[in-house]
Coordinates of C-alpha atoms and ligand atoms in Angstrom, one line a residue:
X1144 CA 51.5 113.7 60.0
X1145 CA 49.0 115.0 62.6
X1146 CA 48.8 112.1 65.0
X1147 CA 45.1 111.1 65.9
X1148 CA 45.5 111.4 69.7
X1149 CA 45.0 115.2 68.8
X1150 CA 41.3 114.4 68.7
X1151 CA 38.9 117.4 68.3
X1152 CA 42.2 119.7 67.4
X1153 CA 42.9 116.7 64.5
X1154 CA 39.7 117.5 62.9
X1155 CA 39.7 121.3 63.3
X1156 CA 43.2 121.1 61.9
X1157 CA 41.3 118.7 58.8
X1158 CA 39.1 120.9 58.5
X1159 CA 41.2 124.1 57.8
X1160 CA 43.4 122.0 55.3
X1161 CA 40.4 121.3 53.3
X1162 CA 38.7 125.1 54.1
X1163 CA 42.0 126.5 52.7
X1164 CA 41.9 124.8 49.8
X1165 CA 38.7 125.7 48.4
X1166 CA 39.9 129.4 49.0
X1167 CA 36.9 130.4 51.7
X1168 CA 38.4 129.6 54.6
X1169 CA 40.5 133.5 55.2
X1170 CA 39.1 134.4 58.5
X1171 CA 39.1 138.2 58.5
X1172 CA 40.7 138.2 62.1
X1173 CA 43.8 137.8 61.9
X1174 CA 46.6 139.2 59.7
X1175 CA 49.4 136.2 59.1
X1176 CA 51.9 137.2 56.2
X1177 CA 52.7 134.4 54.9
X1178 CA 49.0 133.2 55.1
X1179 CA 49.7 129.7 57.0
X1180 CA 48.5 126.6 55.5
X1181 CA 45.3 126.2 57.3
X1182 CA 44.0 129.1 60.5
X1183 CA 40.8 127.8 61.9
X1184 CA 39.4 130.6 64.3
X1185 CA 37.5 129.4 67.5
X1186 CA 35.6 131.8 69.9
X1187 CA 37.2 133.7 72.3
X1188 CA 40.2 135.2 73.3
X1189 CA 43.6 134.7 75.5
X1190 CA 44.0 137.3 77.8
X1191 CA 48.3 138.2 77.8
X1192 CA 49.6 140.7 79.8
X1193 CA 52.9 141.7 81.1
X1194 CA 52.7 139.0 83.8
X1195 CA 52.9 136.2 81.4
X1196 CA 55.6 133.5 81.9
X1197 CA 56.8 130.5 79.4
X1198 CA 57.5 126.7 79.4
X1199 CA 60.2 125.5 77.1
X1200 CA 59.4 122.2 77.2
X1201 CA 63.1 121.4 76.6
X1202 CA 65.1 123.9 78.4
X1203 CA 68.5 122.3 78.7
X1204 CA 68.7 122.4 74.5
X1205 CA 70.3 125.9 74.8
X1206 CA 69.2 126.3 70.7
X1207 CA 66.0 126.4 72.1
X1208 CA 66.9 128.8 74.2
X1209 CA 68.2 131.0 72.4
X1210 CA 66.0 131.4 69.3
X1211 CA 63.2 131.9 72.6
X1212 CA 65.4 134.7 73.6
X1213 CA 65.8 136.5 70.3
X1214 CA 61.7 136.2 69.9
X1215 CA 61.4 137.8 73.0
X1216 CA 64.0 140.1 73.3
X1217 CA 62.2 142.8 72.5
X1218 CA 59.0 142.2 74.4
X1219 CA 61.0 142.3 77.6
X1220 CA 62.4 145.3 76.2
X1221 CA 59.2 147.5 76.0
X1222 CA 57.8 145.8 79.0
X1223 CA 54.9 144.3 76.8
X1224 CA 55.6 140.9 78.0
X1225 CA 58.0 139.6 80.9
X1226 CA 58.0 136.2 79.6
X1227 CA 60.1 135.0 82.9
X1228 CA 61.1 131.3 82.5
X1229 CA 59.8 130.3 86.2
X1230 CA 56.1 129.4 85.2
X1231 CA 56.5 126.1 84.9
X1232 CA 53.9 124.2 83.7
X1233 CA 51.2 127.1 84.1
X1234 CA 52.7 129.6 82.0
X1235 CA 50.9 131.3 79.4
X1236 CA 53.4 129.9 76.7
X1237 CA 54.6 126.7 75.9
X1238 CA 56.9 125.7 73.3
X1239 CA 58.3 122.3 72.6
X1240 CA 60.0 121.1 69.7
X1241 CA 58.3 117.6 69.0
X1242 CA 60.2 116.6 65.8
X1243 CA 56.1 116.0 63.9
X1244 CA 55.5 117.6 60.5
X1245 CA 57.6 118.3 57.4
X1246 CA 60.8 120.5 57.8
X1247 CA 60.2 123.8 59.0
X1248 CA 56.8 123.5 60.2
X1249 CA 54.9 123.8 63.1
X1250 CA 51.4 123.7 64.9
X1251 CA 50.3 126.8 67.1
X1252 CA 47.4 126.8 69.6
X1253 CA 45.6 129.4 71.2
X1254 CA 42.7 128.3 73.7
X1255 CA 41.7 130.5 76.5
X1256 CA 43.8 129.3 78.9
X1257 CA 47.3 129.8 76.7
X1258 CA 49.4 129.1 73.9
X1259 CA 50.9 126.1 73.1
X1260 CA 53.8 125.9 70.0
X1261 CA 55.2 122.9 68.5
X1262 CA 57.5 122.9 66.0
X1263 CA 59.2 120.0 63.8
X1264 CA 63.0 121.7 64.0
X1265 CA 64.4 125.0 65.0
X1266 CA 63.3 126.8 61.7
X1267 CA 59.9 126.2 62.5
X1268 CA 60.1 126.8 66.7
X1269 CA 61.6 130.5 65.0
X1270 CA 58.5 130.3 62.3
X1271 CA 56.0 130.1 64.6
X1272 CA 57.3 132.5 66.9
X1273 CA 56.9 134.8 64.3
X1274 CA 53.2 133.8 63.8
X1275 CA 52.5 134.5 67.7
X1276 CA 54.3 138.1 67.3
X1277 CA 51.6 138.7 64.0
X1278 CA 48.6 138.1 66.5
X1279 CA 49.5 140.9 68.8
X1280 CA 49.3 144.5 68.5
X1281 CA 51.5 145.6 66.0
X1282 CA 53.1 147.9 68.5
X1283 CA 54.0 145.8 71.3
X1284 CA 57.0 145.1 70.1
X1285 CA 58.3 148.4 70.5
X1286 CA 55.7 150.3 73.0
X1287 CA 56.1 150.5 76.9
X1288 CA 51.8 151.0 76.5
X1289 CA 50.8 147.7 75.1
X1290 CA 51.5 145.8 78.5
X1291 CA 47.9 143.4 78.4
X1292 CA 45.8 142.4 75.4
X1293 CA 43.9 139.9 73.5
X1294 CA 44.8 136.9 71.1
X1295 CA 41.7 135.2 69.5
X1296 CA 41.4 131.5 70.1
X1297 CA 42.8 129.8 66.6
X1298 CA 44.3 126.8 66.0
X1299 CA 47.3 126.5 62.8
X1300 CA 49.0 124.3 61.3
X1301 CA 51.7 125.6 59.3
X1302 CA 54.7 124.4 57.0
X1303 CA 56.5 126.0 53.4
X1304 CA 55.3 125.1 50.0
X1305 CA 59.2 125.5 48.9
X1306 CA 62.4 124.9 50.8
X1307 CA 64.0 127.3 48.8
X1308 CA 62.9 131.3 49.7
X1309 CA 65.2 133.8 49.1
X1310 CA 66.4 137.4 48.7
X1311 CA 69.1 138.6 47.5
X1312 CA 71.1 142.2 47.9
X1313 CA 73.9 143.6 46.1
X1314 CA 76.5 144.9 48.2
X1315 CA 78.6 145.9 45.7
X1316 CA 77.1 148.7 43.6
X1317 CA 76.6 150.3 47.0
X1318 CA 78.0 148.9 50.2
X1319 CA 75.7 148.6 53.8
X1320 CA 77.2 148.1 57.2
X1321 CA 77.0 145.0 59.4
X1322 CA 74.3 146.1 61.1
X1323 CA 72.2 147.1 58.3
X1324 CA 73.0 143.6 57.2
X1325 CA 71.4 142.1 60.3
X1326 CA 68.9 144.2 60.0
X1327 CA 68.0 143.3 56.4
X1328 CA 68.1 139.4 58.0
X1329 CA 65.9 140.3 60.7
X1330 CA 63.4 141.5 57.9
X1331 CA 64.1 138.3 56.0
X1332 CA 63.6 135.9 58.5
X1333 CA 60.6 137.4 59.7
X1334 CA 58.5 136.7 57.2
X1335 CA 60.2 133.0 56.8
X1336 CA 62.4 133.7 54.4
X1337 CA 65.1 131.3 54.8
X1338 CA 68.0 132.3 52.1
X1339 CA 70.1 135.3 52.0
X1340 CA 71.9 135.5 48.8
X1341 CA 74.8 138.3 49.4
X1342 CA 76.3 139.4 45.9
X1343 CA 79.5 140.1 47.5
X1344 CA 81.6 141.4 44.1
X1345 CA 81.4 143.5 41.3
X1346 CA 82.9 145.3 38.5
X1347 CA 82.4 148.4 40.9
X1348 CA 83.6 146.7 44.4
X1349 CA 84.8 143.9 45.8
X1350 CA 83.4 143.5 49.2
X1351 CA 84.8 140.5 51.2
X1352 CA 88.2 140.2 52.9
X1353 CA 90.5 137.5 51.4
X1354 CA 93.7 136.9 53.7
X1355 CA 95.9 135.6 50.5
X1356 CA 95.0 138.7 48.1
X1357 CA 95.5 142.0 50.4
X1358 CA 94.9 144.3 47.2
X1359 CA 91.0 143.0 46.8
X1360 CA 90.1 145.1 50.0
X1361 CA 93.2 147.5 49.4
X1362 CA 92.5 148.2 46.2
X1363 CA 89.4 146.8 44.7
X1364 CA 87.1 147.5 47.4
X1365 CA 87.2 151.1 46.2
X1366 CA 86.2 153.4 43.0
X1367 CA 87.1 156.6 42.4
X1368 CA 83.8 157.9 42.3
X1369 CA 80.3 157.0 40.4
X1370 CA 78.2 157.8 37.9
X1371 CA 75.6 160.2 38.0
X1372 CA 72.1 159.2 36.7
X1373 CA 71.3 156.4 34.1
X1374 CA 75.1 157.4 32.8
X1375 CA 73.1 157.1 29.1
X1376 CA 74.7 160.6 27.7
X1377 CA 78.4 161.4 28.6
X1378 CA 79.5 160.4 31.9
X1379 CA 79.2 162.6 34.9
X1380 CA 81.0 161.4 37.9
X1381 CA 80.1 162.8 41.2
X1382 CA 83.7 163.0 42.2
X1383 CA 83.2 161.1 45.7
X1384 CA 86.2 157.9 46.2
X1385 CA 83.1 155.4 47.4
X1386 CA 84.3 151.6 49.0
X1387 CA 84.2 149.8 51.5
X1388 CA 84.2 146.1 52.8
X1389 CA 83.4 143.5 55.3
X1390 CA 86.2 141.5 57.6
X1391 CA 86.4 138.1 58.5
X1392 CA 85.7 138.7 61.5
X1393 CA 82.4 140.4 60.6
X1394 CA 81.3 138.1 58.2
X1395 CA 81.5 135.7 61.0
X1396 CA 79.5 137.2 63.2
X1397 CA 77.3 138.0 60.0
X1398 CA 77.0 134.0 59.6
X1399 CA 76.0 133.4 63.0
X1400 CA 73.8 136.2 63.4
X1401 CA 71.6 134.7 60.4
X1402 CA 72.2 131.2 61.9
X1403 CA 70.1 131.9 64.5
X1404 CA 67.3 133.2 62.7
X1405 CA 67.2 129.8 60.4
X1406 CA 68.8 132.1 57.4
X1407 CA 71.3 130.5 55.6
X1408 CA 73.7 133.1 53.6
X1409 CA 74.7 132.2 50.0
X1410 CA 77.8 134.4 49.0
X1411 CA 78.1 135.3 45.6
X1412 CA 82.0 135.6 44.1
X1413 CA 81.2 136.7 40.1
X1414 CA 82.7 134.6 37.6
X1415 CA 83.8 134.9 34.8
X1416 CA 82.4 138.5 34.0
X1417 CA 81.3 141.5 36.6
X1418 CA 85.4 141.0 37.4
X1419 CA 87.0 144.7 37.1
X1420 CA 87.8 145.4 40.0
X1421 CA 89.4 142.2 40.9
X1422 CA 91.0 143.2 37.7
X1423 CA 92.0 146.6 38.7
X1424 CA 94.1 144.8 41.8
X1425 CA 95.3 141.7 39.7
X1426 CA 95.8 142.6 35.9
X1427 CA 97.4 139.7 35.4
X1428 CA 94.3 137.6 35.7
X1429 CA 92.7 139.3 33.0
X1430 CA 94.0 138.2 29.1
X1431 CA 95.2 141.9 28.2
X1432 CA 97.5 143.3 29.9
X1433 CA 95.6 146.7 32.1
X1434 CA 95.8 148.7 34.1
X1435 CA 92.4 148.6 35.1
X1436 CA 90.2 150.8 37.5
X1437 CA 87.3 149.8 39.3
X1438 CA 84.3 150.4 37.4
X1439 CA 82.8 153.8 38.2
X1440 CA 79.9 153.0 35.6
X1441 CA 77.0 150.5 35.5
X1442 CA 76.9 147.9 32.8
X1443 CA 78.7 144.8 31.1
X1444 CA 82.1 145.0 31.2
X1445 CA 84.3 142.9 28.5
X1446 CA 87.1 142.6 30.7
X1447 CA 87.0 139.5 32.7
X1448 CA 88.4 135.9 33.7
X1449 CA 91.1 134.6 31.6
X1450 CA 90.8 131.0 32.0
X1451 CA 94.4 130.7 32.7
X1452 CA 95.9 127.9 35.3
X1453 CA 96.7 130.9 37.5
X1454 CA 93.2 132.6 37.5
X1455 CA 92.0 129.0 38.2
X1456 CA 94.3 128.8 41.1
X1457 CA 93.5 132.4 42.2
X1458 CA 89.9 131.9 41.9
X1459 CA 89.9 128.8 44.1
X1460 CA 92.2 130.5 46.8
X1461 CA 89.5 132.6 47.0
X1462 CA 86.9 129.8 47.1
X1463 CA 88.8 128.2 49.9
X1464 CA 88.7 131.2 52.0
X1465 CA 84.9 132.1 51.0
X1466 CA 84.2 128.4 52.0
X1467 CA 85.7 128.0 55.5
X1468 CA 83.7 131.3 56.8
X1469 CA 80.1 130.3 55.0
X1470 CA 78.8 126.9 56.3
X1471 CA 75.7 126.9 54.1
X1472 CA 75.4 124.0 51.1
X1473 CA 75.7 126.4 48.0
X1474 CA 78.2 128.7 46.5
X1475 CA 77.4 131.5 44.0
X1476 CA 79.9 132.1 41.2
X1477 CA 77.8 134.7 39.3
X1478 CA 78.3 133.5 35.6
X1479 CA 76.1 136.1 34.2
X1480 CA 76.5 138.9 31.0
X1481 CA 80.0 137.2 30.4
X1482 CA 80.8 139.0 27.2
X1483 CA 83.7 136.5 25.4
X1484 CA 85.3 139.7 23.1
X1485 CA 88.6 139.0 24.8
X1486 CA 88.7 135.4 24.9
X1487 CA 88.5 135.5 21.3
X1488 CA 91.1 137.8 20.9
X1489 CA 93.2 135.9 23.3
X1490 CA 95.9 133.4 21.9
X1491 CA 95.6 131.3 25.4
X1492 CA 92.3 131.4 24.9
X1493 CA 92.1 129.9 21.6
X1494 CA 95.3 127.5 22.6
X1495 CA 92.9 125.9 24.8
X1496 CA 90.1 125.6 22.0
X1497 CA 92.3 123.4 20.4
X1498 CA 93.3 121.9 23.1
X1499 CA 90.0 120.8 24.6
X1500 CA 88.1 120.3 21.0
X1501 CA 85.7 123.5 21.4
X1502 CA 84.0 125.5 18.2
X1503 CA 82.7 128.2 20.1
X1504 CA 84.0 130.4 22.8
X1505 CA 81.0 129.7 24.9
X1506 CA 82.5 126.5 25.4
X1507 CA 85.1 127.7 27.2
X1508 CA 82.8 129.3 29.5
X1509 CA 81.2 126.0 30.3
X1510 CA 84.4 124.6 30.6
X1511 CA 85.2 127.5 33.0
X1512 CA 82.5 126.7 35.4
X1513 CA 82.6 122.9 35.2
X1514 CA 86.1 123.3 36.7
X1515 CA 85.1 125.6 39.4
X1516 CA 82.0 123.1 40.0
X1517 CA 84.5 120.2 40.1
X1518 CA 86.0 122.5 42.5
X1519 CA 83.5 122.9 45.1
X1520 CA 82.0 119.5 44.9
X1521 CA 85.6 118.3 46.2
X1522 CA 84.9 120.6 49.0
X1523 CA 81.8 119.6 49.9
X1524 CA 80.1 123.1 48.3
X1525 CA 77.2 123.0 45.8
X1526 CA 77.8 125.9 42.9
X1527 CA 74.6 128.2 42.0
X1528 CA 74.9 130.6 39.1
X1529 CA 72.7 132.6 37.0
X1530 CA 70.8 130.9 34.1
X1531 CA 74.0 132.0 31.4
X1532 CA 75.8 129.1 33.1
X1533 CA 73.5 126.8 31.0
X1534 CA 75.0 128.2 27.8
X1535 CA 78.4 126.2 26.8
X1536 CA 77.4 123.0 28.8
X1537 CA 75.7 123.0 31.9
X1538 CA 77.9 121.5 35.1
X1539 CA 76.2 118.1 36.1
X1540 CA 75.3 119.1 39.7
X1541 CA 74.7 123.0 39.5
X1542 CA 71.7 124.9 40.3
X1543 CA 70.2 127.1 38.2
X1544 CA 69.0 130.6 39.3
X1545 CA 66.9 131.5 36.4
X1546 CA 67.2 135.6 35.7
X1547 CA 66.2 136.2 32.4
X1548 CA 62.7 135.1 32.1
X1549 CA 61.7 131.2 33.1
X1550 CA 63.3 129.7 29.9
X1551 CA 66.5 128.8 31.5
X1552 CA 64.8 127.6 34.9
X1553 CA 62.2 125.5 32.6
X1554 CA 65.4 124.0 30.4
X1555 CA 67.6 123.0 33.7
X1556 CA 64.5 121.4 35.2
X1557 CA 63.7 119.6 32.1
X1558 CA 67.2 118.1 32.3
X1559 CA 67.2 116.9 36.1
X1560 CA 68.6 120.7 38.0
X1561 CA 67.4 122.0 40.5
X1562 CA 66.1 125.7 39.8
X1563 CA 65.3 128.9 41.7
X1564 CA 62.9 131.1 39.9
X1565 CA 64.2 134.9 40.3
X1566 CA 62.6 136.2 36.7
X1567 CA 63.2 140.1 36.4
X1568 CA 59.4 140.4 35.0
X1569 CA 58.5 139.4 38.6
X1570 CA 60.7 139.5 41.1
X1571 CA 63.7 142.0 40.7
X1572 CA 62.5 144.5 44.2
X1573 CA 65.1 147.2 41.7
X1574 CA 62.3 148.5 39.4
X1575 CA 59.9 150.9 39.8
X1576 CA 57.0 150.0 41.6
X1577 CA 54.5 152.8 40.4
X1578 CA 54.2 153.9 36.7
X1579 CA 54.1 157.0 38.5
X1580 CA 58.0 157.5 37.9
X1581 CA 58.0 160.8 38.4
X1582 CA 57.0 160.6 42.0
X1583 CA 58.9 156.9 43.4
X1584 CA 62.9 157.8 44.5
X1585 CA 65.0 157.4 41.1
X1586 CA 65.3 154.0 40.0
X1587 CA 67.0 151.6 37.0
X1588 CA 63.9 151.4 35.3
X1589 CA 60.9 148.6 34.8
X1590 CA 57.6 148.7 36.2
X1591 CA 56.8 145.9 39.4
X1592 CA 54.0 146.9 41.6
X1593 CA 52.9 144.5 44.1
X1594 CA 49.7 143.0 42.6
X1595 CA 52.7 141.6 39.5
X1596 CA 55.3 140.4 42.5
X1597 CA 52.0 138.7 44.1
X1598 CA 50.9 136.8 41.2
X1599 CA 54.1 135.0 40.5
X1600 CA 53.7 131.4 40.3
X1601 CA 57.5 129.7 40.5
X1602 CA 56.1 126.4 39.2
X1603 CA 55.8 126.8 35.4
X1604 CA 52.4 125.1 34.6
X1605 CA 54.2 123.2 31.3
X1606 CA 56.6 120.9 33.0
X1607 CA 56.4 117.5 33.7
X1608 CA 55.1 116.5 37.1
X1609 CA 58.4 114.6 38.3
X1610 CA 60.3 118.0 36.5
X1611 CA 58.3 120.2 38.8
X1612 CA 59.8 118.8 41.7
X1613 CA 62.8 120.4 40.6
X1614 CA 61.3 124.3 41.3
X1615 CA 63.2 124.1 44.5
X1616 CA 61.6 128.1 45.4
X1617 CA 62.1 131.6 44.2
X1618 CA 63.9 134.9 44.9
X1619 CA 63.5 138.5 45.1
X1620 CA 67.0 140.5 44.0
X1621 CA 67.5 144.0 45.1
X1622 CA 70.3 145.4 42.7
X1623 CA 71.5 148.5 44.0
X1624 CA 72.8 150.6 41.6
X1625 CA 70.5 153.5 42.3
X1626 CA 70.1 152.8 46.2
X1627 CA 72.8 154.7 48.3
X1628 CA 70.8 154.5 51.6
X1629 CA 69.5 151.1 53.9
X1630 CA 66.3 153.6 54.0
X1631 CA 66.1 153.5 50.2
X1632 CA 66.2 149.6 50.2
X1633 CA 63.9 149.4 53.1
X1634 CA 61.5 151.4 50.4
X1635 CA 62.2 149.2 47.5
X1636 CA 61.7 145.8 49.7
X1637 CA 58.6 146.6 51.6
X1638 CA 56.2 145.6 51.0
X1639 CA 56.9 143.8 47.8
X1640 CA 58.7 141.1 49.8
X1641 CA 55.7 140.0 51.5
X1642 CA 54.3 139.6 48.7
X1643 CA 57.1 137.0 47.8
X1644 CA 56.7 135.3 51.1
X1645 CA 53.2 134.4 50.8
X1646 CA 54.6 132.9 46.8
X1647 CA 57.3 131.0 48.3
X1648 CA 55.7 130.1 51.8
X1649 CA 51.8 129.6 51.5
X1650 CA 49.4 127.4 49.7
X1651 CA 49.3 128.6 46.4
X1652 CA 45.5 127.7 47.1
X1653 CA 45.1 130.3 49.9
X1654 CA 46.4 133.3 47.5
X1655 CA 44.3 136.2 47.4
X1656 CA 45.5 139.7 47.2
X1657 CA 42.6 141.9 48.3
X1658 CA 42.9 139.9 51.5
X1659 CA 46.7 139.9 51.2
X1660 CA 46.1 143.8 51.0
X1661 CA 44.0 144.2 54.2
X1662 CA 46.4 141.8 56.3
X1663 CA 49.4 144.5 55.2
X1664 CA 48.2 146.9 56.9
X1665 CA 49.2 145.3 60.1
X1666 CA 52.6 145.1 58.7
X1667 CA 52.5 148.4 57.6
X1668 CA 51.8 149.5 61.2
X1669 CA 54.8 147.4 62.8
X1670 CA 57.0 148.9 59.9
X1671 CA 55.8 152.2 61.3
X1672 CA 56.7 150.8 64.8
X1673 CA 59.6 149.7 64.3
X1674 CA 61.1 152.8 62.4
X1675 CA 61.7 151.1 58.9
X1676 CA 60.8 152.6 56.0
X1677 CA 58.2 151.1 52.9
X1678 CA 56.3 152.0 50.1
X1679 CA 52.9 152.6 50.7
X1680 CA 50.3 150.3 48.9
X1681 CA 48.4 152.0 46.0
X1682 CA 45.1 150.4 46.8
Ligands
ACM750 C1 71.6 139.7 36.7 O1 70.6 140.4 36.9 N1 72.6 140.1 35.9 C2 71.7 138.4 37.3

């Protein structure tokens, strides 16, 4: 709550809550992406030049510290801002966290004299750092020029609509280096995006070092080469060995990296299906007997899990390791476009059907993921999986990520899940984003331009007020089976994940995409700034 000693800031801050409802209260001068929950714009300006020092208000929490440090790390750099610590109380910036306001949010002042940020929690002292960096010149972050210039007086209060905003990137179809990965979290956690879901194995790679299984970097973390095209006529390799993983010690730093920047990393480990090449370097998980090869096409594969005691016990090996080097609340296990062919050819398979009282196969893969469920709950893990994980018995504690349309979301809230709306009509950054095909880079298919990402609305208007509660957030995928470069996904993310931001993080009051267009172009000119690639807007 906003504590009534605020006095004429408390009703400013009133008023915006009330202005942003109503919709008329966008000031034209400033460009904030996500739009914050309420902006009231005074007169005048805050002169900042390189001379400006800052206050942290609690300078012995080195947290504080540090997430100050990364913010202005590259200020200092170009020499737009000094931001020397020895101010004292009449520095230009002071930031404080004050423990007021939900999770994640935090109340930024500019008057003419300075700037005064206070945040509820380290997620929103980061949050509203980013806010400050949108009311500067786009370039300062980079340019040895911009070394004085103006901030308009305004005062917000700010805080998520969901605690749930995500993107996600496949690794696997094509494989990015650390430091694209940081990168790709520095773009995240700019615009308050506070999950990173990192789909860390596929049919065509496995991506992640496991101690106990040496062949699933040796030899699953490689293909022989890929498929050419939409690989819809005969296949055409283009005869390049393609792999590649990332250490322990890398996803370590990885972890920590995103850490800092209030991102927490949810790694995917496909289950049952999207298995081959853990297959290709363990046959004897699979319930025919191999070889197999690392996929070198896209698709479904029907070669996957069988539900033997050892695959359990390889599986949570696995887990184990994946567990002690992510220290985020959930675990991915995939559970999508299973097909069961081989289970019901598979005498174990049907054994068990007996056994456990099942009619249909696609019992056995709720069976499957109850156990690994079980599993993670013992070690203090929540699972996640795709919206097939419904089918056969939904686990009693998972979260649903619903994929195929909102059905599956709409069904899991009904019966007391939690649910992250990811539908492909909306939110999957892989499709096209112009109907132009002919001129966007070559891509899987499907039509999303940035108006369709903007309009999403996670909370399906049908449910039951205590079952919307249950829409924990939303998240964009970026599937890259047709993206080789960190350029290429740059392209296919930008802008369309802003447009996400502002679904997951703002009001879905203060929406408005013609002035969600003009505040881009800001954006567009850090982008630019900053070297990183994007699609420009059609409008
Ligand atoms: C998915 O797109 N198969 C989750």
């Amino acid at each position: 709550m906003i504590k009534s000693s605020l006095g004429r800031s408390h009703q400013l801050l009133l008023m915006g809550i009330v202005a942003s409802l109503c919709g008329c209260d966008i000031p034209e001068d400033h460009s904030i992406v996500p739009i914050p929950r309420s902006v009231i714009v005074g007169s005048g300006s805050l002169d900042l030049n390189s001379s400006a020092g800052v206050h942290l208000i609690d300078p012995s929490d080195p947290r504080i510290q540090e997430i100050f440090d990364i913010w202005a790390a590259p200020y200092r750099e170009s020499g737009a801002l000094a931001l020397s610590e020895s101010g004292g109380n009449d520095s230009a910036i002071k930031v404080d966290i004050d423990g007021q306001g939900a999770a994640e949010s935090y109340r930024l002042s500019v008057t003419t004299e300075g700037i005064t940020l206070n945040a509820a929690d380290y997620a929103g002292l980061f949050y509203g750092l980013q806010t400050l960096s949108q009311l500067m010149p786009p370039d300062a972050v980079t340019s040895s020029d911009v070394s004085s210039f103006e901030l308009p007086v305004l005062e917000i209060d700010d805080a998520p609509r969901f605690t749930y905003r995500g993107v996600h990137l496949d690794v696997a179809r094509h494989f990015f280096p650390p430091e694209f990965i940081k990168h790709y979290i520095d773009l995240l956690a700019m615009y308050k995006i506070n999950r990173f879901h990192w789909h860390l194995t596929e049919d065509q790679g496995w991506r992640i070092e496991i101690d106990q299984y040496p062949k699933l970097t040796e030899v699953a973390a490689f293909r022989e080469q890929t498929q050419m095209g939409h690989g819809l006529d005969e296949f055409q390799g283009d005869g390049v060995r393609y792999g590649g993983f990332y250490t322990k010690d890398e996803i370590r730093e990885i972890v920590a990296y995103a850490q800092a920047r209030s991102v927490m990393i949810i790694p995917e480990i496909e289950m049952p299906g999207h298995a081959t090449a853990a297959l290709a370097a363990y046959p004897e998980l699979a319930c025919t007997e191999g070889p197999f090869e690392v996929a070198m096409t896209w698709g479904i594969f029907e070669d996957i899990y069988c539900p033997y005691e050892s695959t359990f016990e390889f599986l949570e090996n696995v887990l184990l390791e994946v567990i002690d080097l992510f220290p985020g609340d959930y675990i991915h296990i995939g559970g999508d476009e299973a097909p069961k062919a081989r289970w019901e050819e598979s005498e174990y398979v049907q054994d068990l059907m007996v056994r456990e009282g099942f009619n249909d196969v696609e019992q056995v893969q709720g069976y499957f993921i109850r156990r690994i469920e079980q599993f993670l709950n013992e070690h203090g893990k929540r699972l996640i999986g795709w919206d097939e994980i419904i089918e056969g018995g939904l686990p009693p504690n998972a979260t649903v990520m619903s994929w195929r349309g909102t059905i599956g979301g709409i069904e899991a809230s009904r019966r007391g899940h939690d649910v992250v709306m990811t539908p492909y009509s909306h939110l999957y950054l892989d499709y096209y984003q112009s109907a132009d095909q002919e001129n966007e880079p070559f891509a899987i298919g499907g039509f999303l331009p940035l108006d369709t990402v903007y309009s999403y609305e996670p909370v399906p208007s049908q449910l039951r007020e205590r079952d919307k509660t249950r829409i924990i957030g939303a998240q964009a995928n970026v599937w890259t089976e047709y993206m080789k470069t960190g350029e290429h996904v740059e392209y296919m993310l930008l802008p369309r994940m802003l447009a996400l931001a502002e679904v997951v993080w703002s009001p879905a009051e203060a929406k408005n995409f013609t002035d969600f267009l003009k505040r881009i172009e800001w954006h567009l000119d850090r982008f630019d700034a900053l070297g990183v690639n994007y699609r420009e807007p059609d409008q």
